Amino acid sequence: MTTPTQQRLSLIDVVNRCDSFPYPSDPRLGQLSFLTFIVDEIPCGRIHSSVVPHIVAFNQQDRPVFHITETTISFMPWLADYESRSDAIAQMLDIWRKDAKSFPSLSGWRDELYGVYTHNANPLTTKGGAALAIERSACGIFGVHAYGVHMNGYVRTGPRPHQVKMWIARRSATKPTYPGMLDNMVAGGMGFGHSPAYTILKESMEEATIPIELARNAIPVGTISYIKLSKDETDTQPETQIIYDLELPADFTPIPCDTEVENFRLWSMDEVLESIRSGEFKPNCACVCLHFMIRHAVLTPENEPDYLEIAQRLNRKIEFPGCKEWPTFKEEH
């Protein structure tokens, strides 16, 4: 909980910590230096100008991989399908990951691919709707649209919508990102080839030991979306989180199953809100909680002065193509 030395955040401050990339009307946008990553003549990401010399160096081969202008980076015409593009990116990242100083995010290499989707649905040049796939830890370098799932686990304490308690996870102190911070009961990135529903079932068992029969009761309730800007302003990460709610019986307790979660606590809405205001939550997880609180009338237009702005900001429009049909080729049946 909040200590006397901690700054108490407004809920707009909380949203700003997650959705930190400047909007078009923000003068800070002009101070940033990004090139547009183009695939199939469609903007699909942002690459910081500091990365360009590394791409130029990789391009010094018999058949250059990228076409580089002052404002854009795109694949050369001979890389026109999923396999060739994905292989080229993988080869380049294999070199970059050895340069920890220039690419610190790659030190968290996950060996997990994320799809980069496109409006082009040609099965000869795409796979599962994706123009290419990229290592998860590199998504911020290319600024491509990433996806995840988050699940609110809650227990009803009365007949009114706001009469609920929420299960909150404490992230392991050994996690490479946001160690020791508070998290939603279940959350995880969506690896390429897994659907949202499958990912929720998988993460429920892996993180909270929730039996599949119980996890199947989870209901999709919407999304939050935002664009993160790294502290050094060289990585940008557009993300959409697909949100699920799971009402749990009062006698059920989630149990950590892997090394990612330290413990779970069942908290009142006041306790959750106080921890959000004190900055204890991982930023996007705080926003998932705010989404829950709006839907369950914990936050209302009468008790939160920034209610309208919060509701709008939780669903930032991502200008890059999104997935329309989730590929499931990696799922176990």
CSV table of C-alpha atoms in Angstrom, one decimal:
chain,number,residue,atom,x,y,z
A,1,MET,CA,0.0,0.0,0.0
A,2,THR,CA,1.0,3.6,-0.3
A,3,THR,CA,3.8,4.9,2.0
A,4,PRO,CA,4.2,8.5,3.0
A,5,THR,CA,7.1,8.9,0.5
A,6,GLN,CA,5.1,7.6,-2.5
A,7,GLN,CA,3.3,9.8,-4.9
A,8,ARG,CA,-0.4,9.1,-5.3
A,9,LEU,CA,-1.3,8.9,-9.0
A,10,SER,CA,-4.4,10.1,-10.6
A,11,LEU,CA,-6.1,7.5,-12.8
A,12,ILE,CA,-5.2,9.5,-15.9
A,13,ASP,CA,-1.6,9.3,-14.7
A,14,VAL,CA,-2.0,5.5,-14.6
A,15,VAL,CA,-3.3,5.4,-18.2
A,16,ASN,CA,-0.5,7.7,-19.3
A,17,ARG,CA,2.1,5.3,-17.9
A,18,CYS,CA,0.7,2.6,-20.2
A,19,ASP,CA,-0.3,4.6,-23.3
A,20,SER,CA,2.8,6.8,-23.4
A,21,PHE,CA,3.4,7.3,-27.2
A,22,PRO,CA,2.4,10.9,-28.1
A,23,TYR,CA,-0.8,11.5,-30.0
A,24,PRO,CA,-0.7,13.5,-33.3
A,25,SER,CA,-1.7,16.7,-31.5
A,26,ASP,CA,1.1,16.4,-29.0
A,27,PRO,CA,4.2,18.6,-29.8
A,28,ARG,CA,6.4,15.9,-28.3
A,29,LEU,CA,5.7,13.7,-31.4
A,30,GLY,CA,7.9,16.1,-33.5
A,31,GLN,CA,10.9,15.5,-31.2
A,32,LEU,CA,10.9,11.7,-31.9
A,33,SER,CA,12.8,10.1,-34.7
A,34,PHE,CA,11.0,7.1,-36.2
A,35,LEU,CA,10.8,5.6,-39.7
A,36,THR,CA,7.7,3.7,-40.9
A,37,PHE,CA,8.1,0.0,-41.3
A,38,ILE,CA,6.3,-0.9,-44.6
A,39,VAL,CA,5.1,-4.4,-45.6
A,40,ASP,CA,3.1,-5.0,-48.7
A,41,GLU,CA,3.0,-1.2,-49.2
A,42,ILE,CA,1.1,-1.0,-45.8
A,43,PRO,CA,2.5,0.7,-42.7
A,44,CYS,CA,3.0,-2.1,-40.1
A,45,GLY,CA,5.4,-0.6,-37.5
A,46,ARG,CA,7.9,2.1,-36.5
A,47,ILE,CA,11.7,1.8,-36.4
A,48,HIS,CA,13.9,4.3,-34.6
A,49,SER,CA,16.5,6.1,-36.6
A,50,SER,CA,19.3,4.8,-34.3
A,51,VAL,CA,18.5,1.3,-35.7
A,52,VAL,CA,19.0,2.3,-39.3
A,53,PRO,CA,22.9,2.0,-39.3
A,54,HIS,CA,22.5,-1.6,-38.1
A,55,ILE,CA,20.0,-2.3,-40.9
A,56,VAL,CA,22.4,-0.7,-43.4
A,57,ALA,CA,25.2,-2.9,-42.1
A,58,PHE,CA,23.1,-6.1,-42.5
A,59,ASN,CA,22.2,-4.9,-46.0
A,60,GLN,CA,25.8,-5.2,-47.1
A,61,GLN,CA,25.3,-8.5,-49.0
A,62,ASP,CA,24.9,-9.7,-52.5
A,63,ARG,CA,21.1,-9.3,-52.4
A,64,PRO,CA,20.2,-6.4,-50.1
A,65,VAL,CA,17.2,-7.2,-47.9
A,66,PHE,CA,15.7,-3.8,-47.1
A,67,HIS,CA,14.9,-0.7,-49.1
A,68,ILE,CA,15.6,2.4,-47.0
A,69,THR,CA,14.5,5.9,-47.6
A,70,GLU,CA,14.6,9.0,-45.3
A,71,THR,CA,11.2,8.1,-43.8
A,72,THR,CA,10.5,4.4,-44.5
A,73,ILE,CA,12.0,0.9,-44.3
A,74,SER,CA,10.6,-1.9,-46.4
A,75,PHE,CA,11.5,-5.3,-47.8
A,76,MET,CA,13.1,-5.5,-51.2
A,77,PRO,CA,10.8,-6.9,-53.9
A,78,TRP,CA,12.4,-10.3,-53.9
A,79,LEU,CA,11.2,-10.9,-50.3
A,80,ALA,CA,7.6,-11.2,-51.1
A,81,ASP,CA,6.3,-13.9,-48.9
A,82,TYR,CA,6.0,-15.0,-45.2
A,83,GLU,CA,8.9,-17.4,-45.3
A,84,SER,CA,11.5,-15.2,-46.9
A,85,ARG,CA,10.6,-12.2,-44.8
A,86,SER,CA,10.5,-14.1,-41.5
A,87,ASP,CA,13.9,-15.8,-42.4
A,88,ALA,CA,15.5,-12.4,-43.2
A,89,ILE,CA,14.4,-10.8,-39.9
A,90,ALA,CA,15.5,-13.9,-38.0
A,91,GLN,CA,19.0,-13.8,-39.5
A,92,MET,CA,19.3,-10.1,-38.7
A,93,LEU,CA,18.1,-10.6,-35.1
A,94,ASP,CA,20.5,-13.4,-34.6
A,95,ILE,CA,23.3,-10.9,-35.2
A,96,TRP,CA,21.8,-8.2,-33.2
A,97,ARG,CA,21.2,-10.3,-30.1
A,98,LYS,CA,24.9,-10.5,-29.7
A,99,ASP,CA,25.0,-6.7,-29.3
A,100,ALA,CA,23.5,-6.3,-25.9
A,101,LYS,CA,24.5,-2.6,-25.7
A,102,SER,CA,22.7,-1.6,-28.8
A,103,PHE,CA,19.7,-4.0,-28.4
A,104,PRO,CA,19.1,-4.5,-24.6
A,105,SER,CA,15.5,-5.7,-25.2
A,106,LEU,CA,16.9,-8.8,-27.0
A,107,SER,CA,18.6,-9.9,-23.8
A,108,GLY,CA,15.1,-11.1,-22.9
A,109,TRP,CA,14.9,-13.4,-25.9
A,110,ARG,CA,11.8,-15.6,-25.7
A,111,ASP,CA,12.1,-18.0,-28.6
A,112,GLU,CA,8.5,-17.2,-29.3
A,113,LEU,CA,7.2,-15.8,-32.6
A,114,TYR,CA,4.6,-13.0,-32.9
A,115,GLY,CA,2.7,-12.6,-36.2
A,116,VAL,CA,2.9,-9.3,-38.1
A,117,TYR,CA,-0.5,-9.1,-39.8
A,118,THR,CA,-1.4,-7.4,-43.1
A,119,HIS,CA,-4.4,-6.5,-45.2
A,120,ASN,CA,-3.1,-8.9,-47.8
A,121,ALA,CA,-4.9,-12.2,-47.4
A,122,ASN,CA,-3.1,-14.0,-50.3
A,123,PRO,CA,-2.3,-17.5,-48.9
A,124,LEU,CA,0.7,-17.8,-51.3
A,125,THR,CA,2.5,-14.9,-49.6
A,126,THR,CA,1.1,-15.0,-46.0
A,127,LYS,CA,0.6,-17.5,-43.3
A,128,GLY,CA,-2.4,-17.4,-41.0
A,129,GLY,CA,-3.0,-13.8,-42.1
A,130,ALA,CA,0.6,-12.7,-41.2
A,131,ALA,CA,3.0,-11.2,-43.6
A,132,LEU,CA,5.9,-12.4,-41.4
A,133,ALA,CA,6.6,-13.5,-37.9
A,134,ILE,CA,9.1,-11.9,-35.5
A,135,GLU,CA,10.8,-12.9,-32.2
A,136,ARG,CA,8.7,-11.6,-29.3
A,137,SER,CA,11.4,-9.6,-27.6
A,138,ALA,CA,12.1,-7.7,-30.9
A,139,CYS,CA,8.6,-6.4,-31.4
A,140,GLY,CA,9.4,-3.1,-29.8
A,141,ILE,CA,12.4,-2.5,-32.1
A,142,PHE,CA,10.1,-2.8,-35.1
A,143,GLY,CA,7.1,-1.2,-33.4
A,144,VAL,CA,4.7,-3.9,-34.7
A,145,HIS,CA,1.3,-4.6,-33.3
A,146,ALA,CA,1.4,-7.3,-30.5
A,147,TYR,CA,-1.4,-9.1,-28.8
A,148,GLY,CA,-2.0,-10.7,-25.4
A,149,VAL,CA,-4.8,-11.9,-23.2
A,150,HIS,CA,-5.6,-10.9,-19.6
A,151,MET,CA,-8.1,-12.5,-17.3
A,152,ASN,CA,-9.8,-10.9,-14.3
A,153,GLY,CA,-10.6,-13.5,-11.7
A,154,TYR,CA,-13.3,-12.2,-9.3
A,155,VAL,CA,-15.6,-13.4,-6.5
A,156,ARG,CA,-19.0,-11.9,-6.0
A,157,THR,CA,-19.7,-10.6,-2.5
A,158,GLY,CA,-23.2,-9.2,-3.0
A,159,PRO,CA,-26.0,-8.6,-5.6
A,160,ARG,CA,-24.8,-5.3,-6.9
A,161,PRO,CA,-22.3,-5.2,-9.8
A,162,HIS,CA,-19.6,-3.4,-7.7
A,163,GLN,CA,-19.9,-5.9,-4.9
A,164,VAL,CA,-16.9,-8.0,-5.9
A,165,LYS,CA,-13.4,-8.9,-4.9
A,166,MET,CA,-10.6,-9.5,-7.3
A,167,TRP,CA,-7.7,-12.0,-7.4
A,168,ILE,CA,-4.4,-10.1,-7.8
A,169,ALA,CA,-1.1,-11.8,-8.7
A,170,ARG,CA,2.3,-10.7,-7.5
A,171,ARG,CA,4.9,-11.1,-10.3
A,172,SER,CA,8.0,-13.1,-9.5
A,173,ALA,CA,11.0,-11.0,-8.4
A,174,THR,CA,13.0,-12.9,-11.0
A,175,LYS,CA,10.9,-11.9,-14.0
A,176,PRO,CA,12.9,-9.9,-16.6
A,177,THR,CA,10.1,-7.4,-17.0
A,178,TYR,CA,8.3,-5.6,-14.1
A,179,PRO,CA,9.6,-7.9,-11.4
A,180,GLY,CA,7.7,-8.0,-8.1
A,181,MET,CA,4.9,-5.8,-9.4
A,182,LEU,CA,1.1,-6.5,-9.2
A,183,ASP,CA,-0.6,-8.3,-12.1
A,184,ASN,CA,-4.0,-9.6,-13.2
A,185,MET,CA,-4.8,-13.1,-12.1
A,186,VAL,CA,-3.9,-14.6,-15.5
A,187,ALA,CA,-2.1,-12.9,-18.4
A,188,GLY,CA,0.1,-13.8,-21.3
A,189,GLY,CA,1.3,-12.8,-24.8
A,190,MET,CA,-0.3,-14.6,-27.8
A,191,GLY,CA,2.3,-16.6,-29.6
A,192,PHE,CA,1.7,-16.9,-33.4
A,193,GLY,CA,-0.5,-19.9,-34.1
A,194,HIS,CA,-2.5,-19.7,-30.8
A,195,SER,CA,-6.0,-18.2,-30.5
A,196,PRO,CA,-7.1,-16.0,-27.6
A,197,ALA,CA,-9.3,-18.7,-26.2
A,198,TYR,CA,-6.6,-21.3,-26.3
A,199,THR,CA,-4.1,-18.9,-24.8
A,200,ILE,CA,-6.4,-18.2,-21.8
A,201,LEU,CA,-6.8,-21.9,-21.1
A,202,LYS,CA,-3.1,-22.4,-21.4
A,203,GLU,CA,-2.1,-19.5,-19.2
A,204,SER,CA,-4.8,-20.3,-16.6
A,205,MET,CA,-3.2,-23.7,-15.9
A,206,GLU,CA,0.4,-22.5,-16.2
A,207,GLU,CA,0.1,-19.4,-14.0
A,208,ALA,CA,-2.8,-20.1,-11.6
A,209,THR,CA,-3.5,-23.9,-11.7
A,210,ILE,CA,-7.0,-23.3,-12.8
A,211,PRO,CA,-8.7,-26.5,-14.0
A,212,ILE,CA,-9.6,-26.4,-17.7
A,213,GLU,CA,-13.3,-27.1,-16.8
A,214,LEU,CA,-13.4,-23.9,-14.7
A,215,ALA,CA,-11.3,-21.8,-17.1
A,216,ARG,CA,-13.7,-22.6,-19.9
A,217,ASN,CA,-16.2,-20.4,-18.1
A,218,ALA,CA,-14.1,-17.3,-18.8
A,219,ILE,CA,-16.1,-14.7,-20.9
A,220,PRO,CA,-14.4,-12.3,-23.4
A,221,VAL,CA,-15.5,-8.8,-22.3
A,222,GLY,CA,-13.6,-6.5,-24.7
A,223,THR,CA,-10.1,-5.1,-25.2
A,224,ILE,CA,-7.7,-2.4,-24.2
A,225,SER,CA,-5.2,-1.0,-26.6
A,226,TYR,CA,-2.3,1.5,-26.2
A,227,ILE,CA,1.1,2.4,-27.6
A,228,LYS,CA,4.0,2.2,-25.2
A,229,LEU,CA,7.1,4.4,-25.7
A,230,SER,CA,10.3,3.1,-24.0
A,231,LYS,CA,12.0,5.4,-21.5
A,232,ASP,CA,14.9,6.1,-23.9
A,233,GLU,CA,12.3,6.8,-26.6
A,234,THR,CA,13.8,4.3,-29.1
A,235,ASP,CA,11.3,1.5,-28.9
A,236,THR,CA,7.5,1.7,-29.4
A,237,GLN,CA,5.1,-1.0,-28.8
A,238,PRO,CA,1.4,-1.0,-30.0
A,239,GLU,CA,-0.5,-3.6,-28.1
A,240,THR,CA,-4.0,-4.9,-27.8
A,241,GLN,CA,-5.0,-7.0,-24.8
A,242,ILE,CA,-8.1,-9.2,-25.2
A,243,ILE,CA,-9.8,-9.2,-21.8
A,244,TYR,CA,-11.7,-12.1,-20.1
A,245,ASP,CA,-13.7,-12.2,-16.9
A,246,LEU,CA,-13.9,-15.4,-14.8
A,247,GLU,CA,-16.3,-15.4,-11.8
A,248,LEU,CA,-14.9,-17.9,-9.3
A,249,PRO,CA,-16.5,-19.8,-6.5
A,250,ALA,CA,-15.7,-18.4,-3.0
A,251,ASP,CA,-13.9,-21.6,-2.0
A,252,PHE,CA,-11.5,-21.5,-5.0
A,253,THR,CA,-7.9,-20.2,-4.5
A,254,PRO,CA,-5.5,-19.9,-7.5
A,255,ILE,CA,-2.1,-21.4,-6.9
A,256,PRO,CA,1.1,-20.4,-8.6
A,257,CYS,CA,2.2,-23.2,-11.0
A,258,ASP,CA,5.3,-21.8,-12.7
A,259,THR,CA,8.0,-19.4,-11.7
A,260,GLU,CA,6.3,-16.3,-13.1
A,261,VAL,CA,3.9,-15.7,-10.1
A,262,GLU,CA,4.9,-15.3,-6.5
A,263,ASN,CA,1.5,-15.4,-4.9
A,264,PHE,CA,-2.2,-14.5,-5.3
A,265,ARG,CA,-4.3,-12.2,-3.0
A,266,LEU,CA,-8.1,-11.7,-3.0
A,267,TRP,CA,-8.6,-8.0,-2.6
A,268,SER,CA,-11.6,-5.6,-2.3
A,269,MET,CA,-12.0,-3.0,-5.0
A,270,ASP,CA,-10.8,-0.3,-2.6
A,271,GLU,CA,-7.6,-2.2,-2.0
A,272,VAL,CA,-7.1,-2.7,-5.8
A,273,LEU,CA,-7.7,0.9,-6.5
A,274,GLU,CA,-5.3,2.1,-3.8
A,275,SER,CA,-2.6,-0.1,-5.2
A,276,ILE,CA,-3.2,1.2,-8.7
A,277,ARG,CA,-2.9,4.8,-7.4
A,278,SER,CA,0.3,4.0,-5.6
A,279,GLY,CA,1.9,2.6,-8.8
A,280,GLU,CA,2.3,-1.0,-7.6
A,281,PHE,CA,0.7,-2.5,-10.8
A,282,LYS,CA,2.4,-3.3,-14.0
A,283,PRO,CA,1.1,-0.4,-16.2
A,284,ASN,CA,-1.1,-2.4,-18.7
A,285,CYS,CA,-2.5,-4.6,-15.8
A,286,ALA,CA,-3.6,-1.5,-14.0
A,287,CYS,CA,-5.5,-0.5,-17.1
A,288,VAL,CA,-7.1,-3.9,-17.3
A,289,CYS,CA,-8.3,-3.4,-13.8
A,290,LEU,CA,-9.7,0.1,-14.7
A,291,HIS,CA,-11.6,-1.5,-17.6
A,292,PHE,CA,-13.1,-4.0,-15.1
A,293,MET,CA,-14.0,-1.2,-12.6
A,294,ILE,CA,-15.8,0.8,-15.3
A,295,ARG,CA,-17.8,-2.3,-16.4
A,296,HIS,CA,-18.7,-3.2,-12.8
A,297,ALA,CA,-19.6,0.4,-11.8
A,298,VAL,CA,-16.8,0.7,-9.3
A,299,LEU,CA,-15.8,3.8,-11.3
A,300,THR,CA,-18.7,6.0,-12.4
A,301,PRO,CA,-19.1,9.4,-13.9
A,302,GLU,CA,-20.1,10.6,-10.5
A,303,ASN,CA,-17.1,9.4,-8.5
A,304,GLU,CA,-14.2,9.8,-11.1
A,305,PRO,CA,-13.7,13.2,-12.7
A,306,ASP,CA,-11.7,11.8,-15.5
A,307,TYR,CA,-14.2,9.0,-16.2
A,308,LEU,CA,-14.9,9.9,-19.9
A,309,GLU,CA,-11.2,10.4,-20.8
A,310,ILE,CA,-10.2,7.1,-19.1
A,311,ALA,CA,-12.9,5.2,-20.9
A,312,GLN,CA,-11.8,6.6,-24.3
A,313,ARG,CA,-8.0,6.2,-23.7
A,314,LEU,CA,-8.3,2.6,-22.7
A,315,ASN,CA,-9.1,1.8,-26.4
A,316,ARG,CA,-6.6,3.7,-28.5
A,317,LYS,CA,-6.9,3.1,-32.2
A,318,ILE,CA,-3.9,1.2,-33.5
A,319,GLU,CA,-3.3,2.4,-37.1
A,320,PHE,CA,-1.5,-0.8,-38.2
A,321,PRO,CA,-3.4,-3.9,-39.5
A,322,GLY,CA,-4.9,-6.3,-37.1
A,323,CYS,CA,-5.7,-10.0,-37.1
A,324,LYS,CA,-9.2,-10.9,-38.3
A,325,GLU,CA,-9.0,-14.7,-38.0
A,326,TRP,CA,-6.6,-16.1,-35.4
A,327,PRO,CA,-4.4,-18.9,-36.8
A,328,THR,CA,-4.5,-22.1,-34.6
A,329,PHE,CA,-1.8,-24.3,-36.3
A,330,LYS,CA,0.2,-24.6,-33.0
A,331,GLU,CA,-2.7,-25.6,-30.8
A,332,GLU,CA,-2.9,-29.0,-29.3
A,333,HIS,CA,-6.1,-30.8,-30.0
